[in-house]
Coordinates of C-alpha atoms in Angstrom, one line a residue:
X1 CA 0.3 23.0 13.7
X2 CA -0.4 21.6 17.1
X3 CA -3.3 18.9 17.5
X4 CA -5.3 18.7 21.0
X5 CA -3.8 15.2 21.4
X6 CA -0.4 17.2 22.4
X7 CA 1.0 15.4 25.0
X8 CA 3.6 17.0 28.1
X9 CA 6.7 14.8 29.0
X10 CA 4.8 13.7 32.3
X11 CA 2.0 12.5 30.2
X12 CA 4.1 10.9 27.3
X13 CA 5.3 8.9 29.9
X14 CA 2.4 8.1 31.6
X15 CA 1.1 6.8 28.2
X16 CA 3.7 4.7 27.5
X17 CA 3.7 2.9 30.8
X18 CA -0.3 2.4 29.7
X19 CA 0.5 1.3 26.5
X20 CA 3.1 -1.1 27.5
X21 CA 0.6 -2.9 30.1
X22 CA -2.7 -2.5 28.0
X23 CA -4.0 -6.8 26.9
X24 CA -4.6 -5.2 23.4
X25 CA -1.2 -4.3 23.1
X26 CA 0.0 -7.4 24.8
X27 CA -2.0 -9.3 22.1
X28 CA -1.0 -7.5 19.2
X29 CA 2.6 -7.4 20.4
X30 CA 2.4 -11.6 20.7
X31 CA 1.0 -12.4 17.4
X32 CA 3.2 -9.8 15.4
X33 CA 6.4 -11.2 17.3
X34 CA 5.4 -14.4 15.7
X35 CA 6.6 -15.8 12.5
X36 CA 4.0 -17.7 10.1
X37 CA 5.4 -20.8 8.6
X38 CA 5.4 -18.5 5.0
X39 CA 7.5 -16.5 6.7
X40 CA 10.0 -18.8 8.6
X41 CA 10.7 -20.5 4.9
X42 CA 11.2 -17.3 3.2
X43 CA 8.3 -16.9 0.9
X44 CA 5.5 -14.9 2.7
X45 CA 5.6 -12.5 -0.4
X46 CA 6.4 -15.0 -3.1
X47 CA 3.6 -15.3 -5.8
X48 CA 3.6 -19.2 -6.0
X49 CA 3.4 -19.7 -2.4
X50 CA -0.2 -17.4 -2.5
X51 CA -1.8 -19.3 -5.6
X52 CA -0.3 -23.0 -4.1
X53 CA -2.2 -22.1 -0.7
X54 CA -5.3 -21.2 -2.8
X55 CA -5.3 -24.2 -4.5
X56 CA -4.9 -26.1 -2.0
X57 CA -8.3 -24.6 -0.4
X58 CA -10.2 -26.5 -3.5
X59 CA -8.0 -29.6 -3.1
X60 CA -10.7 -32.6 -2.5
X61 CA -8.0 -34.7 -1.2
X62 CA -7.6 -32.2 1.4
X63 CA -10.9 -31.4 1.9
X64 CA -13.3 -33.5 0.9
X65 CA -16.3 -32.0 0.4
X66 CA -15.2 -28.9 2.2
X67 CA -13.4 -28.0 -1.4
X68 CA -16.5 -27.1 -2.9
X69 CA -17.8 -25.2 -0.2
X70 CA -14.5 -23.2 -0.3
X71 CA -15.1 -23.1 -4.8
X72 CA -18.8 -21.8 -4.4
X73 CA -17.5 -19.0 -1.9
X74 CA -14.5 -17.9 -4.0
X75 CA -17.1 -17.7 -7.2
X76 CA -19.3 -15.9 -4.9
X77 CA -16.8 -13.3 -4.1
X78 CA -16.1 -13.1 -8.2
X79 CA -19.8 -12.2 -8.4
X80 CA -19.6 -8.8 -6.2
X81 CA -17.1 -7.4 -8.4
X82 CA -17.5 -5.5 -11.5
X83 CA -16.7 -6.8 -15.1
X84 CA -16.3 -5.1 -18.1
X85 CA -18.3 -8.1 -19.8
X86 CA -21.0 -10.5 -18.1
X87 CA -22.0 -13.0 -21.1
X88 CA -25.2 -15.2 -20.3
X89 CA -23.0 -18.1 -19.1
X90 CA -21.0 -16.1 -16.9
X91 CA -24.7 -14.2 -15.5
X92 CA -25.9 -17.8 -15.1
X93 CA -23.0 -18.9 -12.9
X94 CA -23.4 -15.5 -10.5
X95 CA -26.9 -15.7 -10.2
X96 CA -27.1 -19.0 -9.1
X97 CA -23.9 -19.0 -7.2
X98 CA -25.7 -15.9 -5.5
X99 CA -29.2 -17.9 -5.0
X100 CA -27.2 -21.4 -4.1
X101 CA -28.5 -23.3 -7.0
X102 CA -25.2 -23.6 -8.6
X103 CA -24.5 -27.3 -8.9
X104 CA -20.8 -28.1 -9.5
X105 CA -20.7 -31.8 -10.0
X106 CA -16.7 -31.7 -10.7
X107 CA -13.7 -29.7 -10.8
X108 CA -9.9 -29.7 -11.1
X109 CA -7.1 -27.3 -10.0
X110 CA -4.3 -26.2 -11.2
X111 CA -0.9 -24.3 -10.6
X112 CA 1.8 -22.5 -12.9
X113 CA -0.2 -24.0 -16.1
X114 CA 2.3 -23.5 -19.4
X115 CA 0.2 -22.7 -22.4
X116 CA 0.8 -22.7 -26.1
X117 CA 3.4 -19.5 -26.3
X118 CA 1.5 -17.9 -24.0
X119 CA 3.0 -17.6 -20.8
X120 CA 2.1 -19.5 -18.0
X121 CA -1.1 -19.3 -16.1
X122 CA -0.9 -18.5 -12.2
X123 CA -4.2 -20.3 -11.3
X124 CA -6.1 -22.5 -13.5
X125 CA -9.5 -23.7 -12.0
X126 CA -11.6 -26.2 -14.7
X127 CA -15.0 -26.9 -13.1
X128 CA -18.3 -28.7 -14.9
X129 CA -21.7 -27.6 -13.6
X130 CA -25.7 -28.5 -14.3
X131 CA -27.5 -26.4 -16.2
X132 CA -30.6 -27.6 -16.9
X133 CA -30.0 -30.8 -17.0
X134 CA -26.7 -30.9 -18.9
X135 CA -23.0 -30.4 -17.9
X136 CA -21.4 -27.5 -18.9
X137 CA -17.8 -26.1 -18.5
X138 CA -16.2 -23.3 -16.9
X139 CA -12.8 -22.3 -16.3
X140 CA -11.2 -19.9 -13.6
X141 CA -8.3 -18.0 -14.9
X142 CA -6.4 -16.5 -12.3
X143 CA -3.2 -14.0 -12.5
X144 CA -1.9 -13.8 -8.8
X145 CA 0.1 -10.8 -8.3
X146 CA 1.6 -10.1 -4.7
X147 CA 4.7 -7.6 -5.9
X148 CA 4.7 -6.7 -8.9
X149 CA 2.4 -5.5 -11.5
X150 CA 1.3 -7.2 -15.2
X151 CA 4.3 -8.6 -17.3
X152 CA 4.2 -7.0 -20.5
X153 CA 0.8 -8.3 -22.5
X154 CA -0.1 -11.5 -20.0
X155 CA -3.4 -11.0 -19.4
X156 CA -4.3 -10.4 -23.2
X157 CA -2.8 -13.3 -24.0
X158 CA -4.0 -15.4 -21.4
X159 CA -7.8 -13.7 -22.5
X160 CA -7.1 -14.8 -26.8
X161 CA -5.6 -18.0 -25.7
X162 CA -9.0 -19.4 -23.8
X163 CA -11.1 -17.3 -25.4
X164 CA -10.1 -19.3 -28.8
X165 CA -8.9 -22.8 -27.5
X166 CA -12.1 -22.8 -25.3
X167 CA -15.0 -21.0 -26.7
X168 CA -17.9 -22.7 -26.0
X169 CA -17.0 -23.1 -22.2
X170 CA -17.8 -19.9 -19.5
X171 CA -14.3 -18.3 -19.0
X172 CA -13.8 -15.9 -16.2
X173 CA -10.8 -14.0 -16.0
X174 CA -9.4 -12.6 -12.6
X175 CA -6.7 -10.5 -11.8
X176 CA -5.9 -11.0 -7.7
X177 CA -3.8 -8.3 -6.1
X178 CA -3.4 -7.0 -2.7
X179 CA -5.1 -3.4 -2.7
X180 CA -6.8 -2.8 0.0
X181 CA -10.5 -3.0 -0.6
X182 CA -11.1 0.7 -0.2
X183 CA -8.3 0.9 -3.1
X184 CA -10.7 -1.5 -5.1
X185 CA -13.7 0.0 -5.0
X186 CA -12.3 3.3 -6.3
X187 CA -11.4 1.5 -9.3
X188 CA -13.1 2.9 -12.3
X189 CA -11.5 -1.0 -14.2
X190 CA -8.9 -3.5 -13.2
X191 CA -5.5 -2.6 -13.0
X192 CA -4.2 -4.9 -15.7
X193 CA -3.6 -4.4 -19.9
X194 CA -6.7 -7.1 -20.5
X195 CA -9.8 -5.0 -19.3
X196 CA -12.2 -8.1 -19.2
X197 CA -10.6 -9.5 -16.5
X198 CA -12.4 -9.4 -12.6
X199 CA -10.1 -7.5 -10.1
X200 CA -10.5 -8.6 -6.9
X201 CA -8.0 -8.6 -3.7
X202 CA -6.8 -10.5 -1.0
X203 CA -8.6 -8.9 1.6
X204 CA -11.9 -10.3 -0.3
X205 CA -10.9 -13.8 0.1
X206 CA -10.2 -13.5 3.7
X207 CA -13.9 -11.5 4.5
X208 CA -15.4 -13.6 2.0
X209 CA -14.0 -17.3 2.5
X210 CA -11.7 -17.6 5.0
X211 CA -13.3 -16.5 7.6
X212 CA -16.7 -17.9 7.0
X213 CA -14.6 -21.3 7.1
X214 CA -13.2 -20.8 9.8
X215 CA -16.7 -20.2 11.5
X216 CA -17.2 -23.9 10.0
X217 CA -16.7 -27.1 12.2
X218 CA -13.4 -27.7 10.6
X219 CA -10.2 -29.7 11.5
X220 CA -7.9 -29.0 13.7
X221 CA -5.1 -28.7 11.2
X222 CA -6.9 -26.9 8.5
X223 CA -8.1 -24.4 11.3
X224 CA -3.8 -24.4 11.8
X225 CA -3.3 -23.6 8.4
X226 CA -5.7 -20.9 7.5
X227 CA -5.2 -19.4 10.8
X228 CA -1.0 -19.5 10.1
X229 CA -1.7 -18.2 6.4
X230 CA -4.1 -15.2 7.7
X231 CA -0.8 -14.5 10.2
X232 CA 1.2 -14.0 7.0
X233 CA -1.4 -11.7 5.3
X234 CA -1.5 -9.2 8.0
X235 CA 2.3 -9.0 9.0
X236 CA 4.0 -6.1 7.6
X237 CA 6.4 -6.3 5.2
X238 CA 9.2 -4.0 6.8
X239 CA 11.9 -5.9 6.3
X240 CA 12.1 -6.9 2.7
X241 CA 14.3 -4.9 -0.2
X242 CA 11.4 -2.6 -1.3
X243 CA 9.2 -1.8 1.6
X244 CA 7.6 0.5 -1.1
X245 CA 5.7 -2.1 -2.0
X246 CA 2.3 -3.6 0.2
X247 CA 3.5 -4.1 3.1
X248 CA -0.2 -5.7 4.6
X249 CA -1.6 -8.0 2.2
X250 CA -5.3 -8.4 4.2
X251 CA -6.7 -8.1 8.1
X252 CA -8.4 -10.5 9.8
X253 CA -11.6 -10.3 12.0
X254 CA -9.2 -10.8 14.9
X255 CA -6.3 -8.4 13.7
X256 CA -8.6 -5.7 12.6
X257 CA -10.7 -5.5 16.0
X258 CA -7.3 -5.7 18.1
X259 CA -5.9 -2.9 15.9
X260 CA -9.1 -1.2 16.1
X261 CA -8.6 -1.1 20.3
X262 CA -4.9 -0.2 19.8
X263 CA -6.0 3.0 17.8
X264 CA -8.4 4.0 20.1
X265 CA -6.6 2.9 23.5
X266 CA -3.6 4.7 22.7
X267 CA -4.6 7.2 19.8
X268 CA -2.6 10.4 21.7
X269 CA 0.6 8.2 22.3
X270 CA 0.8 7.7 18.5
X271 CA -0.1 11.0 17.5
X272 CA 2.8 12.3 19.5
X273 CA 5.2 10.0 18.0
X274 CA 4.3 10.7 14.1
X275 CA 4.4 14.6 15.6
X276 CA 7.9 13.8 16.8
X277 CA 9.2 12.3 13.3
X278 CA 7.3 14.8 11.1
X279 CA 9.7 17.6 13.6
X280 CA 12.8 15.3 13.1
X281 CA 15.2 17.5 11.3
X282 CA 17.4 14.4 10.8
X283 CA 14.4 12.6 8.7
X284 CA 14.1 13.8 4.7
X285 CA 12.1 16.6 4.4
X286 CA 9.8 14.4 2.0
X287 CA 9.5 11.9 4.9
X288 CA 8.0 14.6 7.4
X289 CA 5.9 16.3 4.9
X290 CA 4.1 13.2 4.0
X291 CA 3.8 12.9 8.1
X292 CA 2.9 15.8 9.0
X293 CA -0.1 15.8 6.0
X294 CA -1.3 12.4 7.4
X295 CA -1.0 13.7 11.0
X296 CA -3.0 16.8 10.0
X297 CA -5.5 14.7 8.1
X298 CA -6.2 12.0 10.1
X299 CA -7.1 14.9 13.2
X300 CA -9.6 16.1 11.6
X301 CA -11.2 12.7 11.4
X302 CA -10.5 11.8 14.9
X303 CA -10.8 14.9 17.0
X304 CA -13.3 14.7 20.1
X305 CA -16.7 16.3 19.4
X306 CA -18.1 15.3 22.7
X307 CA -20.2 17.8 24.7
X308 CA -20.2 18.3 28.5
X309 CA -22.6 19.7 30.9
X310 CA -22.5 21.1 34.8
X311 CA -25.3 20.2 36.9
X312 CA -24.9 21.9 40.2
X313 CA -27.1 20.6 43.3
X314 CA -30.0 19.6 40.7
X315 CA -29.3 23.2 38.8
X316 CA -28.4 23.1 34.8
X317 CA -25.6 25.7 35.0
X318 CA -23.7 24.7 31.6
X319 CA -25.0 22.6 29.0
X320 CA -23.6 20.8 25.6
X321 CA -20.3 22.8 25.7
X322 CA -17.1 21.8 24.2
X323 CA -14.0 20.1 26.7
X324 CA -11.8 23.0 25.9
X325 CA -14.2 25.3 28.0
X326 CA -14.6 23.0 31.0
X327 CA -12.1 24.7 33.4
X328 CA -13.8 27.9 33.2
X329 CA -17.5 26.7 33.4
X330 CA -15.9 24.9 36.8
X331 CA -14.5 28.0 37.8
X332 CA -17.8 30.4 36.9
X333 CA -20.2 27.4 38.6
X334 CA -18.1 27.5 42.0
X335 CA -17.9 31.4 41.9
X336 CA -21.6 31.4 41.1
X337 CA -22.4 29.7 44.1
X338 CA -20.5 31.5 46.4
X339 CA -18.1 28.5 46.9
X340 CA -15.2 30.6 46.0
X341 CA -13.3 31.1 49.9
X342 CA -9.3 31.3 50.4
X343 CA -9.2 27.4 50.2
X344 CA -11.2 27.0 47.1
X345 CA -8.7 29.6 45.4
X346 CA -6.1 27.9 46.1
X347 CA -7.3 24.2 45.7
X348 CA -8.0 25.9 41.8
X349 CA -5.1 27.8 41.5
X350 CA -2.7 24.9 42.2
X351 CA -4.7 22.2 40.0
X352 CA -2.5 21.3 36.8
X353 CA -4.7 18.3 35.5
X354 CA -4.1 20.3 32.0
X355 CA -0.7 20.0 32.2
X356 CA -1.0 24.0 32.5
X357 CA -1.7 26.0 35.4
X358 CA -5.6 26.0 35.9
X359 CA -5.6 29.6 37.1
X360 CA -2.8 32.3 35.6
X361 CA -2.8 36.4 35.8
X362 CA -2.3 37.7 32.1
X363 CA 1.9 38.6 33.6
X364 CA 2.4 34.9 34.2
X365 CA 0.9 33.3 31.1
X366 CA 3.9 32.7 28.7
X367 CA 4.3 34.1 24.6
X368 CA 4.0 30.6 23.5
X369 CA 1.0 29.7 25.7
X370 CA -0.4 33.1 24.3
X371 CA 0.2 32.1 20.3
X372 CA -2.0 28.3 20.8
X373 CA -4.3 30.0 22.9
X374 CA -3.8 27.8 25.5
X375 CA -5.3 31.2 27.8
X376 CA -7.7 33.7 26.2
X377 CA -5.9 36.8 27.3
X378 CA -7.1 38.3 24.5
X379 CA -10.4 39.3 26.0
X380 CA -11.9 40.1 30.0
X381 CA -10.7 38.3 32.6
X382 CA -12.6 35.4 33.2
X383 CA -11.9 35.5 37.6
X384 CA -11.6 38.2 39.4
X385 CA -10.1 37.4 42.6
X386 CA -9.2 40.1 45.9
X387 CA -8.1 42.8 43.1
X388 CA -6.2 40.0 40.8
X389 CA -7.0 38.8 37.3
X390 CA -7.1 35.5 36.2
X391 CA -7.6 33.7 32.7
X392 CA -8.9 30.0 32.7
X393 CA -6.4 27.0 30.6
X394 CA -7.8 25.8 27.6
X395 CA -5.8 22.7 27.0
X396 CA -7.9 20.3 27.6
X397 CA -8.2 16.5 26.1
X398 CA -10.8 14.1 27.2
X399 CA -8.2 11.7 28.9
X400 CA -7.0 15.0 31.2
X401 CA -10.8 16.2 31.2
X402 CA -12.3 13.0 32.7
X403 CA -9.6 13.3 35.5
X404 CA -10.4 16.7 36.4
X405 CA -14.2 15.6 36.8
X406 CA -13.4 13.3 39.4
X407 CA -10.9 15.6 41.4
X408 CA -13.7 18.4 41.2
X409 CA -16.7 15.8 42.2
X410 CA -14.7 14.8 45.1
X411 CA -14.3 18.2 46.0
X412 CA -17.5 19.6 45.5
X413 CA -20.2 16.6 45.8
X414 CA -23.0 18.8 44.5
X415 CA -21.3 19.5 41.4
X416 CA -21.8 16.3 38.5
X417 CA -20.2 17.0 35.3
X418 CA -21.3 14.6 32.5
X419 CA -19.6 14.2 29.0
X420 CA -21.8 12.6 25.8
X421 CA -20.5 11.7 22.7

């Protein structure tokens, strides 16, 4: 199947030079080429190096008062996501968390935490809070996985060893993991054997607490830190044994509104690429299918539905119609009004803004031009010129459309083409 994002070889390079000297790309190209510290030591992906950073964003000596900011936010995020069971003391905690009543008078944190023939715990959070009055306890269970999934029966034993050592404190389970949060919300229950634990994801913590810290007036250092750890979220994960496995932990604000231009800016340049390995008979044919079904998915998503209309000296001639059909609505306006003369003919017969022919008799266009319908010789000719019939290119995209409004306003200043989304 061909897309309307086909490109010509004159065009493929035209978009590469564009890509190559577009700031987005420039940008993008900077901060991927560099290597977070996580990365540099050899443990972007390693489990221990996730929950130590974590920890270390509720670490008082660290932060000072910052650290319970940073607690109240993470509980926050805990709050949005579904659980199987909300008891009254774990209801109490999200609503006021929610409302900011919740009063945290102490807390202690904890990594790779050895219980009693139970395993060993990723993330152990212990917190005491006010309620009404009174301290009460809490604890913050937390089974980090970055790689690899549950470990035989951890989180059920993890659940019977608190929920039996430390009954009459508010335990909340969480299982982190680094679906995306599109992934997550899909979920029907968390991923894990223990179904009373609190799935949430990576990509949670950076909407949800890193960047609203960031936002604060913090130190220069921690700003380095959380701005070096967010770098290792969002680089892929090409280069590692199994690139099976996620290879983009979580986006930032900054990554994802680069990435966002990048898609846009050059969304025909990578079209034609992903066309060019799905028709790579030296890539496995499971390889190009899976292409080729994202290519033809993601098309149907992105294709152009703009509208354009002709306006000739003041006059509505066309309105609302689709880019494919602006050649011929050019050609029927300037035959219209009597604009069509020797030098007009061939000003429109030599015009290849398409990267086809603008003008072609039926004898000229080719079989393959014929089977995409690039010319509609299937029906009347669509100009009639001193005994000759022509047919009208339909290739158009809105990058080659937008040029061939400013050759033909240049040409013909009474003649305003406009495109709306």
């Amino acid at each position: 199947m061909r897309h309307e994002n086909d490109l010509k070889l004159e065009e493929i390079r035209h978009e590469i030079i564009r890509f190559k000297n577009d700031p987005v790309t420039q940008k993008l190209e900077a901060r991927y080429k560099s290597r977070s510290m996580p990365e540099i030591m050899g443990f972007s992906r390693k489990e221990i190096a996730h929950s130590n950073f974590i920890a270390w964003l509720f670490s008082k000596e660290d932060h000072g008062e910052l650290a319970t900011y940073n607690l109240l936010k993470f509980i926050e995020i805990l709050s949005i996501h579904p659980s199987k069971i909300r008891d009254e003391k774990q209801q109490y905690i999200f609503d006021n968390v929610i409302s900011d009543d919740l009063q945290i008078e102490s807390f202690d944190v904890a990594t790779e935490v050895s219980i009693q023939k139970s395993g060993r715990v990723d993330l152990w959070i212990k917190f005491k809070y006010l309620r009404g009055g009174v301290l009460a306890k809490a604890n913050l269970i937390i089974e980090n996985k970055v790689t690899s999934a549950e470990t035989g029966d951890q989180t059920e034993r993890y659940y019977s060893y608190f929920q039996k050592e430390h009954p009459d404190d508010c335990n909340i389970f969480i299982f982190l993991t680094p679906i995306s949060s599109i992934e997550l919300q899909a979920l029907d229950e968390p991923q894990c054997k223990n179904k009373n634990f609190i799935q949430i994801n990576y990509q949670s913590i950076v909407d949800y607490l890193l960047e609203p810290l960031l936002r604060r007036s913090v130190s220069s250092d921690v700003n380095k830190v959380v701005q070096d750890y967010l770098l290792a979220l969002s680089q892929p994960n090409i280069s590692g044994e199994d690139v099976s496995k996620e290879i983009v932990m979580a986006i930032g604000e900054v990554e994802r509104e680069l990435l966002s231009k990048f898609w846009k800016n050059h969304q025909r340049l990578l079209f034609a690429a992903l066309e060019a390995i799905a028709t790579d008979p030296e890539r496995p044919e499971e390889e190009r299918k899976k292409i080729r079904k994202s290519v033809d998915d993601i098309s149907k998503t992105t294709k152009d539905t703009s509208r354009v209309d002709i306006i000739y000296d003041g006059v509505e001639e066309f309105l609302q119609f689709k880019k494919a059909d602006i050649g011929l609505n050019v050609v029927k306006t300037i035959e219209k009004n009597a604009l069509l003369d020797v030098g007009v003919f061939e000003f429109l017969r030599s015009n290849r803004t398409c990267s086809f022919d603008l003008l072609k008799r039926e004898d000229e266009v080719t079989e393959t031009e014929k089977k995409y319908r690039k010319y509609r010789v299937n029906q009347d000719p669509e100009l009639i010129y001193k005994g000759n019939e022509y047919y009208v290119a339909r290739n158009w995209g809105r990058q080659s459309a937008e040029k061939f409004k400013k050759i033909i306003e240049r040409k013909f200043p009474q003649l305003k083409i406009v495109f709306s989304d």
